[in-house]
Amino acid sequence: MLLDDASAEFHDFFERHHAELARLAHMLTGEADAADDLAADALVALWHRWDRVREAAHPVAYARGVVANMARARIRALTRERRRVTLFWARVPERVEDTDVAAVMDVRRALDRLPFRKRACVVLRHALDLSEKDTALALGVSVGTVKSQTSKGTAELQRLLGARATEELTGRRI
C-alpha cells in the first residue's frame, strides 16, 4: 500500500473515531481539557503503528485500549503529584460540595471514586453503549471480567448515588 493510501485510510479512521476517543478520555479522566490531548496523543501513537493497527482484527478496540491506558497513566501521575503536594503543604483534604450540586457533578464524583477498571467498564458499557465483547477488547480483559467489573461498579454507583440515579445513569432497572 502506498503512503498516500495509508494516510487517507488513517485520516478516515481519525475522522470517524476522534470524537468517540475524546469522549472516552473525558469520561475516564473527568478532564475536558485533557480529553482532546489524550485522544490526539493516542491517535499519534496509532499513526506510528498504523501498518500494524490497520491489520488488527478490531482497530477501534485497539484505539480504545490505547486511550484507556493513556488515561490510566495520566490518572496515576496526577494522583502521585497530588500526594506529593499534599505531603509538602500538609493540607487537609478539600471539603465535599453540598448535596445541591448538579447531578452531573454527583455522577462525576461517584465515577472518580471507582477504581479504574470498574470505571472503564461502566463508562464503556453504559456511556458509550459498547457490548461486553467490545469493552473486553478495548480493555484487553475477558468478557467475564467486564461482566463482573461492570456489575460491581454499578453496585458501587448505586451505593454512592442511590438506586434511582443509577437506573437513570445506566438505563437499567436495578
CSV table of C-alpha atoms in Angstrom, one decimal:
chain,number,residue,atom,x,y,z
A,1,MET,CA,0.0,0.0,0.0
A,2,LEU,CA,1.3,3.4,-0.9
A,3,LEU,CA,2.0,6.0,1.8
A,4,ASP,CA,-0.8,8.2,0.3
A,5,ASP,CA,-3.3,5.3,0.7
A,6,ALA,CA,-2.2,4.7,4.3
A,7,SER,CA,-2.5,8.4,5.0
A,8,ALA,CA,-6.0,8.5,3.5
A,9,GLU,CA,-7.0,5.4,5.4
A,10,PHE,CA,-5.7,6.8,8.7
A,11,HIS,CA,-7.4,10.2,8.0
A,12,ASP,CA,-10.7,8.4,7.5
A,13,PHE,CA,-10.1,6.4,10.8
A,14,PHE,CA,-9.3,9.7,12.6
A,15,GLU,CA,-12.4,11.5,11.3
A,16,ARG,CA,-14.7,8.6,12.3
A,17,HIS,CA,-13.3,7.9,15.7
A,18,HIS,CA,-11.6,11.0,17.2
A,19,ALA,CA,-14.8,12.4,18.8
A,20,GLU,CA,-15.6,9.0,20.4
A,21,LEU,CA,-12.0,8.6,21.7
A,22,ALA,CA,-12.0,12.1,23.1
A,23,ARG,CA,-15.4,11.4,24.8
A,24,LEU,CA,-13.9,8.2,26.3
A,25,ALA,CA,-10.9,10.0,27.6
A,26,HIS,CA,-13.1,12.7,29.2
A,27,MET,CA,-15.3,10.0,30.8
A,28,LEU,CA,-12.3,8.2,32.2
A,29,THR,CA,-10.3,11.2,33.4
A,30,GLY,CA,-13.0,13.7,34.2
A,31,GLU,CA,-10.9,16.4,32.5
A,32,ALA,CA,-12.5,18.0,29.4
A,33,ASP,CA,-9.3,19.9,28.6
A,34,ALA,CA,-7.1,16.8,28.7
A,35,ALA,CA,-9.6,14.6,26.8
A,36,ASP,CA,-8.7,16.0,23.4
A,37,ASP,CA,-5.0,15.9,24.2
A,38,LEU,CA,-5.2,12.3,25.2
A,39,ALA,CA,-7.2,11.4,22.1
A,40,ALA,CA,-4.7,13.2,19.9
A,41,ASP,CA,-1.8,11.5,21.7
A,42,ALA,CA,-3.4,8.1,21.2
A,43,LEU,CA,-4.0,8.8,17.5
A,44,VAL,CA,-0.4,9.9,17.1
A,45,ALA,CA,0.7,6.6,18.7
A,46,LEU,CA,-1.7,4.7,16.4
A,47,TRP,CA,-0.3,6.6,13.3
A,48,HIS,CA,3.2,5.5,14.2
A,49,ARG,CA,2.0,1.9,14.3
A,50,TRP,CA,-0.7,2.2,11.6
A,51,ASP,CA,0.7,-0.6,9.5
A,52,ARG,CA,0.0,-3.0,12.4
A,53,VAL,CA,-3.1,-1.3,13.6
A,54,ARG,CA,-5.0,-1.5,10.3
A,55,GLU,CA,-4.2,-5.2,10.1
A,56,ALA,CA,-5.7,-5.8,13.6
A,57,ALA,CA,-9.0,-7.6,13.9
A,58,HIS,CA,-10.5,-4.7,15.8
A,59,PRO,CA,-8.6,-1.4,15.2
A,60,VAL,CA,-11.2,0.7,17.1
A,61,ALA,CA,-11.0,-1.6,20.1
A,62,TYR,CA,-7.2,-1.3,19.9
A,63,ALA,CA,-7.6,2.5,19.8
A,64,ARG,CA,-9.9,2.5,22.8
A,65,GLY,CA,-7.4,0.4,24.7
A,66,VAL,CA,-4.6,2.9,23.9
A,67,VAL,CA,-6.8,5.8,25.2
A,68,ALA,CA,-7.7,3.8,28.3
A,69,ASN,CA,-4.0,3.1,29.0
A,70,MET,CA,-3.0,6.7,28.5
A,71,ALA,CA,-5.9,7.8,30.7
A,72,ARG,CA,-4.8,5.4,33.4
A,73,ALA,CA,-1.2,6.7,33.2
A,74,ARG,CA,-2.5,10.3,33.5
A,75,ILE,CA,-4.6,9.5,36.5
A,76,ARG,CA,-1.7,7.7,38.2
A,77,ALA,CA,0.7,10.6,37.5
A,78,LEU,CA,-1.8,13.2,38.8
A,79,THR,CA,-2.5,11.1,41.9
A,80,ARG,CA,1.2,10.8,42.6
A,81,GLU,CA,1.6,14.6,42.1
A,82,ARG,CA,-1.4,15.4,44.3
A,83,ARG,CA,0.0,13.2,47.1
A,84,ARG,CA,3.4,14.9,46.9
A,85,VAL,CA,1.8,18.4,47.0
A,86,THR,CA,-0.4,17.3,49.9
A,87,LEU,CA,2.5,16.0,51.8
A,88,PHE,CA,4.6,19.1,51.1
A,89,TRP,CA,1.9,21.5,52.2
A,90,ALA,CA,0.3,19.2,54.7
A,91,ARG,CA,-3.1,20.5,53.7
A,92,VAL,CA,-6.3,18.8,54.8
A,93,PRO,CA,-8.5,17.3,52.1
A,94,GLU,CA,-10.9,19.7,50.4
A,95,ARG,CA,-14.4,19.8,51.6
A,96,VAL,CA,-17.0,17.9,49.7
A,97,GLU,CA,-19.6,20.0,47.9
A,98,ASP,CA,-23.1,20.4,49.3
A,99,THR,CA,-25.8,17.9,48.2
A,100,ASP,CA,-27.5,20.5,46.0
A,101,VAL,CA,-24.7,20.1,43.3
A,102,ALA,CA,-25.9,19.3,39.8
A,103,ALA,CA,-26.5,15.7,39.1
A,104,VAL,CA,-23.7,15.6,36.5
A,105,MET,CA,-21.2,16.6,39.2
A,106,ASP,CA,-22.5,13.9,41.5
A,107,VAL,CA,-22.0,11.3,38.8
A,108,ARG,CA,-18.6,12.6,38.0
A,109,ARG,CA,-17.5,12.3,41.7
A,110,ALA,CA,-19.0,8.9,42.0
A,111,LEU,CA,-17.2,7.7,38.9
A,112,ASP,CA,-14.0,9.2,40.3
A,113,ARG,CA,-14.4,7.1,43.4
A,114,LEU,CA,-14.5,3.8,41.4
A,115,PRO,CA,-11.2,2.0,40.7
A,116,PHE,CA,-10.0,2.5,37.1
A,117,ARG,CA,-11.1,-0.9,35.7
A,118,LYS,CA,-14.6,-0.7,37.2
A,119,ARG,CA,-14.9,2.9,36.0
A,120,ALA,CA,-13.7,2.0,32.5
A,121,CYS,CA,-16.1,-0.9,32.3
A,122,VAL,CA,-19.1,1.2,33.4
A,123,VAL,CA,-18.2,4.0,31.1
A,124,LEU,CA,-17.6,1.8,28.0
A,125,ARG,CA,-20.7,-0.3,28.7
A,126,HIS,CA,-23.2,2.4,29.7
A,127,ALA,CA,-21.9,5.8,28.5
A,128,LEU,CA,-20.6,4.6,25.1
A,129,ASP,CA,-23.1,1.7,24.9
A,130,LEU,CA,-20.4,-0.9,23.9
A,131,SER,CA,-21.1,-4.6,24.1
A,132,GLU,CA,-19.4,-6.7,26.7
A,133,LYS,CA,-17.2,-8.1,23.9
A,134,ASP,CA,-16.2,-4.7,22.6
A,135,THR,CA,-15.5,-3.5,26.1
A,136,ALA,CA,-13.3,-6.6,26.7
A,137,LEU,CA,-11.4,-5.9,23.5
A,138,ALA,CA,-10.8,-2.3,24.4
A,139,LEU,CA,-9.5,-3.0,27.9
A,140,GLY,CA,-7.6,-6.2,27.0
A,141,VAL,CA,-9.6,-8.3,29.5
A,142,SER,CA,-12.0,-11.2,29.3
A,143,VAL,CA,-15.8,-10.8,28.9
A,144,GLY,CA,-16.2,-12.3,32.3
A,145,THR,CA,-14.0,-9.6,33.8
A,146,VAL,CA,-16.1,-7.0,32.0
A,147,LYS,CA,-19.3,-8.5,33.4
A,148,SER,CA,-18.1,-8.7,37.0
A,149,GLN,CA,-16.4,-5.3,37.0
A,150,THR,CA,-19.5,-3.6,35.4
A,151,SER,CA,-21.7,-5.3,37.9
A,152,LYS,CA,-19.5,-4.3,40.9
A,153,GLY,CA,-19.1,-0.8,39.5
A,154,THR,CA,-22.8,-0.4,39.0
A,155,ALA,CA,-23.4,-1.7,42.6
A,156,GLU,CA,-20.9,0.8,43.9
A,157,LEU,CA,-22.5,3.6,42.0
A,158,GLN,CA,-25.9,2.6,43.4
A,159,ARG,CA,-24.5,2.8,46.9
A,160,LEU,CA,-22.9,6.2,46.2
A,161,LEU,CA,-25.8,7.7,44.1
A,162,GLY,CA,-28.9,5.8,45.1
A,163,ALA,CA,-30.8,3.3,43.1
A,164,ARG,CA,-32.9,5.8,41.1
A,165,ALA,CA,-29.9,7.9,40.0
A,166,THR,CA,-28.1,4.7,39.0
A,167,GLU,CA,-31.1,3.5,36.9
A,168,GLU,CA,-31.1,6.8,35.1
A,169,LEU,CA,-27.3,6.7,34.5
A,170,THR,CA,-27.2,3.1,33.2
A,171,GLY,CA,-30.7,2.9,31.7
A,172,ARG,CA,-31.4,-0.3,33.6
A,173,ARG,CA,-33.6,-1.1,36.5
A,174,ILE,CA,-31.6,-2.2,39.4
